[in-house]
Coordinates of N, CA and C in Angstrom, one line a residue:
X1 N -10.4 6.9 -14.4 CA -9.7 7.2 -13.2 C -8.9 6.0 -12.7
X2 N -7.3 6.1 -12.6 CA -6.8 5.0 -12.3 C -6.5 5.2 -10.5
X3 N -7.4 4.3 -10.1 CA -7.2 4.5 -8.5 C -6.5 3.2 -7.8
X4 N -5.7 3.7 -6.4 CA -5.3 2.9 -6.0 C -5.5 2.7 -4.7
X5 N -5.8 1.6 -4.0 CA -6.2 1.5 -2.4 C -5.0 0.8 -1.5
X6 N -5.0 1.2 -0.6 CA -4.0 0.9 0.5 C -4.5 0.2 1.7
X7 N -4.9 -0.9 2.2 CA -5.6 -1.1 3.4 C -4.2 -1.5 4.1
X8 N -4.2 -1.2 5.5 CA -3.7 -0.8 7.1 C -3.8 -2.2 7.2
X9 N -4.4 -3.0 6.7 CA -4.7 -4.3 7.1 C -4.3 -5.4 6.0
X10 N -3.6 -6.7 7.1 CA -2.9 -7.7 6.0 C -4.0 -8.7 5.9
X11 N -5.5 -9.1 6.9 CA -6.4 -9.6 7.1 C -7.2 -10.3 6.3
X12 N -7.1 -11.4 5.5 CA -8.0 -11.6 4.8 C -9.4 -11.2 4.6
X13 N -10.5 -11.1 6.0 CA -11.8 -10.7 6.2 C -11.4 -9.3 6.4
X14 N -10.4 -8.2 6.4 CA -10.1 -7.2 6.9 C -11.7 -6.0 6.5
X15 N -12.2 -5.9 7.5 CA -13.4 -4.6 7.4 C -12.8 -3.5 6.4
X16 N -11.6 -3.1 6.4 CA -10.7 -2.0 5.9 C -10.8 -2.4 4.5
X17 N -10.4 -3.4 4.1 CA -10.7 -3.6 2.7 C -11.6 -3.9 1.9
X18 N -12.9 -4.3 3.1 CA -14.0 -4.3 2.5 C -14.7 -2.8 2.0
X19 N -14.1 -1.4 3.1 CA -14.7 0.0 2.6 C -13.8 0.2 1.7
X20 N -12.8 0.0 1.2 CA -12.1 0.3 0.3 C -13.0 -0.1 -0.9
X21 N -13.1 -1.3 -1.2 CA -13.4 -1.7 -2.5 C -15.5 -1.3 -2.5
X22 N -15.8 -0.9 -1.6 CA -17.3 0.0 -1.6 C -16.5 1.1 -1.7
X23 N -16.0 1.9 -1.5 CA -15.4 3.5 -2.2 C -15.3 3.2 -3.4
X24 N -14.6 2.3 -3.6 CA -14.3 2.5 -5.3 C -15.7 2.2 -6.4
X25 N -16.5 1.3 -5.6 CA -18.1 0.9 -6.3 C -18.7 2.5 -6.3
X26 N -18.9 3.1 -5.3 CA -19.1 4.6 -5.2 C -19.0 5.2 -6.0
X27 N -17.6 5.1 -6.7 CA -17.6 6.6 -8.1 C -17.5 5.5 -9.0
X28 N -17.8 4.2 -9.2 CA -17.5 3.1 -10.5 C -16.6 3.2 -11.0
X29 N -15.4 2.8 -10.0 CA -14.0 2.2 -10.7 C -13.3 1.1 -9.9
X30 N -12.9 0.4 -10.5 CA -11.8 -0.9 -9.7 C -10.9 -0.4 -9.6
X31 N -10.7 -0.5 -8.2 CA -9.5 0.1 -7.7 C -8.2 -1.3 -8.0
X32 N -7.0 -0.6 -8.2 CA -6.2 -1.3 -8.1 C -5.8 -1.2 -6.3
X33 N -5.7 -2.9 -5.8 CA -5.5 -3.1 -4.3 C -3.8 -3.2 -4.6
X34 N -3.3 -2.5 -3.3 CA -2.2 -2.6 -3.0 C -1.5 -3.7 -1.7
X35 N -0.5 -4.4 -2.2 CA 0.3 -5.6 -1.2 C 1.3 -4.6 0.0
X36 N 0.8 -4.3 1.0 CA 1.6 -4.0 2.2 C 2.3 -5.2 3.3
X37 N 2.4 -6.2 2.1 CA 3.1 -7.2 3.1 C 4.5 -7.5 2.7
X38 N 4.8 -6.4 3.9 CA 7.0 -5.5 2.9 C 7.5 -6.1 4.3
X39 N 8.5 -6.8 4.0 CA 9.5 -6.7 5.1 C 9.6 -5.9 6.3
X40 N 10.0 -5.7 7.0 CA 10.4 -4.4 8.5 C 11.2 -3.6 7.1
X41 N 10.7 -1.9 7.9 CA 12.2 -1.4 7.5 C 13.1 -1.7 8.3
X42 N 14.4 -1.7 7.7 CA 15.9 -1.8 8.2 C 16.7 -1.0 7.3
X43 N 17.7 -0.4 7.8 CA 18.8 0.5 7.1 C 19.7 -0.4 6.4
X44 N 19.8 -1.8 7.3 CA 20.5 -2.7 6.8 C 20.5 -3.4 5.4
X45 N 18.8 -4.1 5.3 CA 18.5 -4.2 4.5 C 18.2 -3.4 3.2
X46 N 17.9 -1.9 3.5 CA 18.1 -0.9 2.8 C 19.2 -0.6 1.8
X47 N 20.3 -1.1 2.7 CA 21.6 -1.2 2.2 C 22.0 -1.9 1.1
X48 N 20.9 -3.1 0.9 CA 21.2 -3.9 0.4 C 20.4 -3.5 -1.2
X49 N 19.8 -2.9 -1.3 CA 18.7 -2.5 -2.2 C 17.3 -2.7 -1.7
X50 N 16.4 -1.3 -2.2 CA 15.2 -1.0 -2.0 C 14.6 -2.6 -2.5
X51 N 14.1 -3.4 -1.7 CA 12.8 -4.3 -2.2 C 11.9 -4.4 -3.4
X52 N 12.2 -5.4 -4.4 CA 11.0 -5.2 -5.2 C 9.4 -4.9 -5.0
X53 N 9.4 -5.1 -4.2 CA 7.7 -5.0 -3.6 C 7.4 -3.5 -3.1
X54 N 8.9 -3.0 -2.6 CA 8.3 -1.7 -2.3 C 8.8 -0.6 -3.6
X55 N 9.3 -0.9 -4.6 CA 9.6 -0.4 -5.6 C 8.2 -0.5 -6.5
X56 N 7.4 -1.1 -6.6 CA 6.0 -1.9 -6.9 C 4.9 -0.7 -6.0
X57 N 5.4 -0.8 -5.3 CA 4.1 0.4 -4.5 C 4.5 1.6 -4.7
X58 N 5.7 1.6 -4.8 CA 6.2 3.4 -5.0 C 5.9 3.6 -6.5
X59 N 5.9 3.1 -7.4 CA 5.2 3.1 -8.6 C 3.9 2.8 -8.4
X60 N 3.4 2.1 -8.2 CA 1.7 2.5 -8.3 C 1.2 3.6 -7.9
X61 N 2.1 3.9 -6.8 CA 1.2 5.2 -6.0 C 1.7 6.3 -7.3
X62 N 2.5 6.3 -7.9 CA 2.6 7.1 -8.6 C 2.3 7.1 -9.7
X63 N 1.8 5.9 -10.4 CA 0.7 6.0 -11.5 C -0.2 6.2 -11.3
X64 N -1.1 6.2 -10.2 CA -2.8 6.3 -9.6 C -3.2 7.5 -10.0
X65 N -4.4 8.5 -10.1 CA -4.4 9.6 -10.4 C -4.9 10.1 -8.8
X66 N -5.5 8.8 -8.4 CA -5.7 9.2 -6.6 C -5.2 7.7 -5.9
X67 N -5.5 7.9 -4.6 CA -5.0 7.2 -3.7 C -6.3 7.2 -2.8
X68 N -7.2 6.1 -2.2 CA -7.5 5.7 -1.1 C -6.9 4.6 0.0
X69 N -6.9 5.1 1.4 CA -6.0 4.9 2.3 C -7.0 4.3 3.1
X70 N -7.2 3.1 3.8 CA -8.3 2.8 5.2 C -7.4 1.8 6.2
X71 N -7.6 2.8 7.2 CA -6.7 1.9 8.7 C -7.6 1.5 9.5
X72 N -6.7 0.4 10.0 CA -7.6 0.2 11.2 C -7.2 0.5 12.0
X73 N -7.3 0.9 13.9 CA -6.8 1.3 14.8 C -6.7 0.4 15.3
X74 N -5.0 0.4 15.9 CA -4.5 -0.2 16.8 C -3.3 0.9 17.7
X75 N -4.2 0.1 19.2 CA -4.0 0.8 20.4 C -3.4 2.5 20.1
X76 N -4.8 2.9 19.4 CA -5.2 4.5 19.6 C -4.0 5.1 17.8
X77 N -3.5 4.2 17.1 CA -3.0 4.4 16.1 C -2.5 4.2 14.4
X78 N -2.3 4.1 13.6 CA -2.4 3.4 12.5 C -1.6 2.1 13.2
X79 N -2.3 1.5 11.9 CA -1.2 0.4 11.8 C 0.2 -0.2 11.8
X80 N 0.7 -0.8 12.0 CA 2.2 -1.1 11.9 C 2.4 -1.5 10.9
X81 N 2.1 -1.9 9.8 CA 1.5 -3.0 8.3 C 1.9 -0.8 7.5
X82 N 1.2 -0.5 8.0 CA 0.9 0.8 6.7 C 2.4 2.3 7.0
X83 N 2.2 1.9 8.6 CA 3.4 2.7 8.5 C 5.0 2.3 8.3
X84 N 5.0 1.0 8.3 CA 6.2 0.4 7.8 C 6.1 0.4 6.3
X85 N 4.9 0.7 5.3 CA 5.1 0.9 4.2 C 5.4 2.3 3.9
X86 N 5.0 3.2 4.4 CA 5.1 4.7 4.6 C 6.7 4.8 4.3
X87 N 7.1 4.5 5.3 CA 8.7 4.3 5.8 C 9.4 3.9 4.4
X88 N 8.9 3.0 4.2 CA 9.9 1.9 3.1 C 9.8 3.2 1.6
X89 N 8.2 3.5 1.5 CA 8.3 4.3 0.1 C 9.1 5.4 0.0
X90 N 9.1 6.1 1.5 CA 10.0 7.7 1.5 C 11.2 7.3 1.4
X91 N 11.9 5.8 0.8 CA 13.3 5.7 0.9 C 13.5 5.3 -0.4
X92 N 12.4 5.6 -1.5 CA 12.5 5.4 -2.8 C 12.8 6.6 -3.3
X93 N 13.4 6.5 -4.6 CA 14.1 7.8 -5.3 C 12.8 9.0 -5.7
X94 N 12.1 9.1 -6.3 CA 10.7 9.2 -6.8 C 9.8 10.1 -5.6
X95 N 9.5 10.8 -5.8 CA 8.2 11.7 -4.4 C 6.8 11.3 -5.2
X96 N 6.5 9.5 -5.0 CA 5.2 9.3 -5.7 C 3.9 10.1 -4.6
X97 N 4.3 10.3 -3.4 CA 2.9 11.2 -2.9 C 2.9 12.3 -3.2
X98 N 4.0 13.2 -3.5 CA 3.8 14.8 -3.7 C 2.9 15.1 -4.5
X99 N 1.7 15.8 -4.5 CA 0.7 16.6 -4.9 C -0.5 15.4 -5.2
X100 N -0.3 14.1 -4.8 CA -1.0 13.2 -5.4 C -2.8 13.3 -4.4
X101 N -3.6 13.0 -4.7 CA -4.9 13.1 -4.3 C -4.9 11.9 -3.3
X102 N -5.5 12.1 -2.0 CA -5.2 11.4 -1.4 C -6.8 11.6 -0.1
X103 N -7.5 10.1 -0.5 CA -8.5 10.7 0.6 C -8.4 8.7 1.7
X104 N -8.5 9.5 2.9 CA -8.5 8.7 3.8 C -9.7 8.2 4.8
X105 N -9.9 6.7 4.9 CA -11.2 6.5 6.0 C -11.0 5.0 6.9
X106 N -11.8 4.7 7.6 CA -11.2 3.7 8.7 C -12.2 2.8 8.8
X107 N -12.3 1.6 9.3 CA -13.0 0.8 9.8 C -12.8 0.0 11.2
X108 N -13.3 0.6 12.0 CA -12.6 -0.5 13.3 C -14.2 -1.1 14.2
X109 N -13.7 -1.9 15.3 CA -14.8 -2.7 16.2 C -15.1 -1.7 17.0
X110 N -13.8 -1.2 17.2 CA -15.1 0.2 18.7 C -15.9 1.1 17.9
X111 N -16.4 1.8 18.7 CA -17.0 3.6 18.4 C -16.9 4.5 17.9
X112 N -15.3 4.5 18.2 CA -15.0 6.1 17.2 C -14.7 5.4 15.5
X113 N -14.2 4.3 15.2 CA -14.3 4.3 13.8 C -13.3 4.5 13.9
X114 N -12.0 4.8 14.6 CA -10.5 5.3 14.2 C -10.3 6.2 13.8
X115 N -10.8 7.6 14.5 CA -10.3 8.8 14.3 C -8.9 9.0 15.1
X116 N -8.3 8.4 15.8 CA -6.9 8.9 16.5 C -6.0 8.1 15.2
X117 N -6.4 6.5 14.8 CA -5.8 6.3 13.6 C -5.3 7.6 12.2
X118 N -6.4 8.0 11.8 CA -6.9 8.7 11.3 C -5.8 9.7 11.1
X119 N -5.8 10.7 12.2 CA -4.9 11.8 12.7 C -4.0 11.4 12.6
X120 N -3.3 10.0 13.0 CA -1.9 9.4 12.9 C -1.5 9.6 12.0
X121 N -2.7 8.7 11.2 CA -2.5 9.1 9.8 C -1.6 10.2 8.8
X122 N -2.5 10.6 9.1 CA -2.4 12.0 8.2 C -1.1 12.7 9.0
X123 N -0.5 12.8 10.0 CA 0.9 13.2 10.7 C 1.9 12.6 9.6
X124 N 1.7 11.5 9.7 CA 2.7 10.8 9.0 C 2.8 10.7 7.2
X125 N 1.5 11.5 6.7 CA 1.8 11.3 5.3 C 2.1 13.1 5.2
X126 N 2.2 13.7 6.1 CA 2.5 15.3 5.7 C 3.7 15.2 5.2
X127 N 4.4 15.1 5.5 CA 6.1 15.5 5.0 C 6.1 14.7 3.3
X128 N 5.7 14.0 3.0 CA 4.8 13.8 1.4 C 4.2 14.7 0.6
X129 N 3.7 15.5 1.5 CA 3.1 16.7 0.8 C 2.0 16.1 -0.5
X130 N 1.3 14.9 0.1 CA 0.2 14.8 -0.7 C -0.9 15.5 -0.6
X131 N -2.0 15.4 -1.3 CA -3.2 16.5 -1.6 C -4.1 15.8 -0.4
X132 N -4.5 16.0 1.0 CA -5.2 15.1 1.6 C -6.1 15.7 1.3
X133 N -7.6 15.5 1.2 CA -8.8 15.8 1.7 C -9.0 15.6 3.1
X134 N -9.2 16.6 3.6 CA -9.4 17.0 5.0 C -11.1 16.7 5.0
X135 N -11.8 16.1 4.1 CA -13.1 15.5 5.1 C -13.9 15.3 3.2
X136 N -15.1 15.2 3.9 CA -15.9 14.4 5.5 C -15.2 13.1 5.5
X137 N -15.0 13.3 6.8 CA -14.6 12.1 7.6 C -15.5 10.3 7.6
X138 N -14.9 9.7 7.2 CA -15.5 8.1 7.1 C -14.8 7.2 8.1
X139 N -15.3 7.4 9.7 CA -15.2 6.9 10.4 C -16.4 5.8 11.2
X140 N -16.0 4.4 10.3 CA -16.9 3.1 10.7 C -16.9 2.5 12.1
X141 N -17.7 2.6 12.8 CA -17.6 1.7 13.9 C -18.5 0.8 14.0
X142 N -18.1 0.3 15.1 CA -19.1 -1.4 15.2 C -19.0 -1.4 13.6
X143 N -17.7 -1.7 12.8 CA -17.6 -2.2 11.7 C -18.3 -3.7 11.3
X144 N -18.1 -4.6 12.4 CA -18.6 -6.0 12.3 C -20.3 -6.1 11.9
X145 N -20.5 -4.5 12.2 CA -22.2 -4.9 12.3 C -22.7 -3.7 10.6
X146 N -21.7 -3.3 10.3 CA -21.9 -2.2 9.5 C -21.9 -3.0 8.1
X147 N -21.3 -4.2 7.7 CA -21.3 -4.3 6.3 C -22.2 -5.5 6.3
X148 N -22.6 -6.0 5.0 CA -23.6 -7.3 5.0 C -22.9 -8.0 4.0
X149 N -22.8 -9.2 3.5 CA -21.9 -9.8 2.2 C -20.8 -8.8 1.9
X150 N -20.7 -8.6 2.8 CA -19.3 -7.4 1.9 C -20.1 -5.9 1.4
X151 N -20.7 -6.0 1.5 CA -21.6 -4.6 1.3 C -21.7 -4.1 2.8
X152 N -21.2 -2.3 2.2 CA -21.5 -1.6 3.1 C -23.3 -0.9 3.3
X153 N -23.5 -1.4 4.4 CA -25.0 -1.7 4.7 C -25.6 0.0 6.1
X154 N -24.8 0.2 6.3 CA -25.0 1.5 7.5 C -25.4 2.8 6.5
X155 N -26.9 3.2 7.0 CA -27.0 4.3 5.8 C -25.7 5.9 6.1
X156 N -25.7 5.9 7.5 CA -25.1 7.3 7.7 C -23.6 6.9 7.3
X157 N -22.9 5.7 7.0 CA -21.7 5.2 6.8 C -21.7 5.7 5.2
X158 N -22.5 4.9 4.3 CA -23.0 4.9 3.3 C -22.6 6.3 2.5
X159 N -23.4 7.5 3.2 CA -23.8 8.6 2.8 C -22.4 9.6 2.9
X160 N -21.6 9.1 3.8 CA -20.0 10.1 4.4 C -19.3 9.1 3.4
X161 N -19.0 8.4 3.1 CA -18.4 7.6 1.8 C -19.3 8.1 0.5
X162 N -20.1 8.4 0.2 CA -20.6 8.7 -1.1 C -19.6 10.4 -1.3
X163 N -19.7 11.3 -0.2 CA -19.6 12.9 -0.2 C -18.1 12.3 -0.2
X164 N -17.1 11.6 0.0 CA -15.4 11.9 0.7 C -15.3 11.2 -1.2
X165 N -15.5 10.2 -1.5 CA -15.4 9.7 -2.8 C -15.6 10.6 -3.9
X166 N -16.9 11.7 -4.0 CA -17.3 12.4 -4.7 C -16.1 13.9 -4.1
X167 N -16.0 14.1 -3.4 CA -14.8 15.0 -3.4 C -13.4 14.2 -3.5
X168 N -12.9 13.5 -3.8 CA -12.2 12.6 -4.2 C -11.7 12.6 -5.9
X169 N -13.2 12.5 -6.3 CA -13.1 12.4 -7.6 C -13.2 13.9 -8.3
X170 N -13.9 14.5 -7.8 CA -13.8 16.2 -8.1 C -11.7 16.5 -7.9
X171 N -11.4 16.4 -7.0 CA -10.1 16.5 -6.9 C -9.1 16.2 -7.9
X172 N -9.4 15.4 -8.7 CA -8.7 15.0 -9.9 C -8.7 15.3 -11.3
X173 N -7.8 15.3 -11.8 CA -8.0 15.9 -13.5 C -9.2 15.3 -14.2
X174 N -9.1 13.9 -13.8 CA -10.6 13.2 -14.6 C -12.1 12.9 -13.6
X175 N -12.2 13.7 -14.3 CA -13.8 14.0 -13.4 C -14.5 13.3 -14.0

């Protein structure tokens, strides 16, 4: 299964990237990590030619056979980092999200784990018309206290990442 991860986060220690690369330990495959560190969009620049870097993600996404996605919330919504990549791909020739498998989860410091992220989310990748999985939901909170060496260590975290992964991977041609 050629998978690909997208973290919301440009963060070196980013929590987001840490459940990403535990999802992918989950069904036993190395995810290929994706660079979301693209310019602003601009029309201007647009003008000038699509970005190698985002020509680079719009191909991966479209080699992947799935996609995992983890945001963190900021002030009640995705990131600025993910939706400026969102932006940049839908202005590539290619519909690499259309029908593509696509499951999403979040890590943040408050309580809810980033379910309004979440929902942003998923607003913004509809007009894509990718395959989301609509659940179970993998919303981490008190992320700071949830992972240990980079291991995700929260059993109820643990167990809604094993079920979203495994429906993840059922979703795709290679099972």
């Amino acid at each position: 299964m050629k998978l690909l991860a997208i973290s919301g986060s440009l963060r070196r220690a980013s929590v987001n990237t840490l459940l990403l690369e535990n999802a992918a330990k989950v069904i036993g495959v190395r995810a290929e990590m994706a660079n979301l560190n693209l310019p602003l969009y601009s029309g201007d620049l647009e003008a000038e030619g699509i970005p190698i870097k985002v020509l680079k993600l719009a191909s991966q996404i479209s080699a992947a056979d799935a996609v995992i996605i983890a945001t963190p919330e900021y002030n009640k919504n995705l990131s600025g980092v993910l939706k400026n990549a969102l932006d940049w791909v839908s202005r590539t020739k290619d519909k690499p999200w259309a029908g593509k498998p696509v499951a999403i989860m979040s890590a943040t410091a408050g309580r809810s784990g980033g379910e309004r992220a979440q929902n942003s989310l998923r607003l913004c990748l509809q007009p894509f018309a990718p395959r989301l999985l609509n659940g179970p939901e993998v919303l981490v909170g008190h992320a700071q206290s949830a992972f240990e060496d980079g291991v995700l260590i929260d059993a109820r975290y643990k167990a809604q990442l094993s079920a979203l992964m495994a429906a993840l991977k059922e979703s795709t041609s290679l099972r």
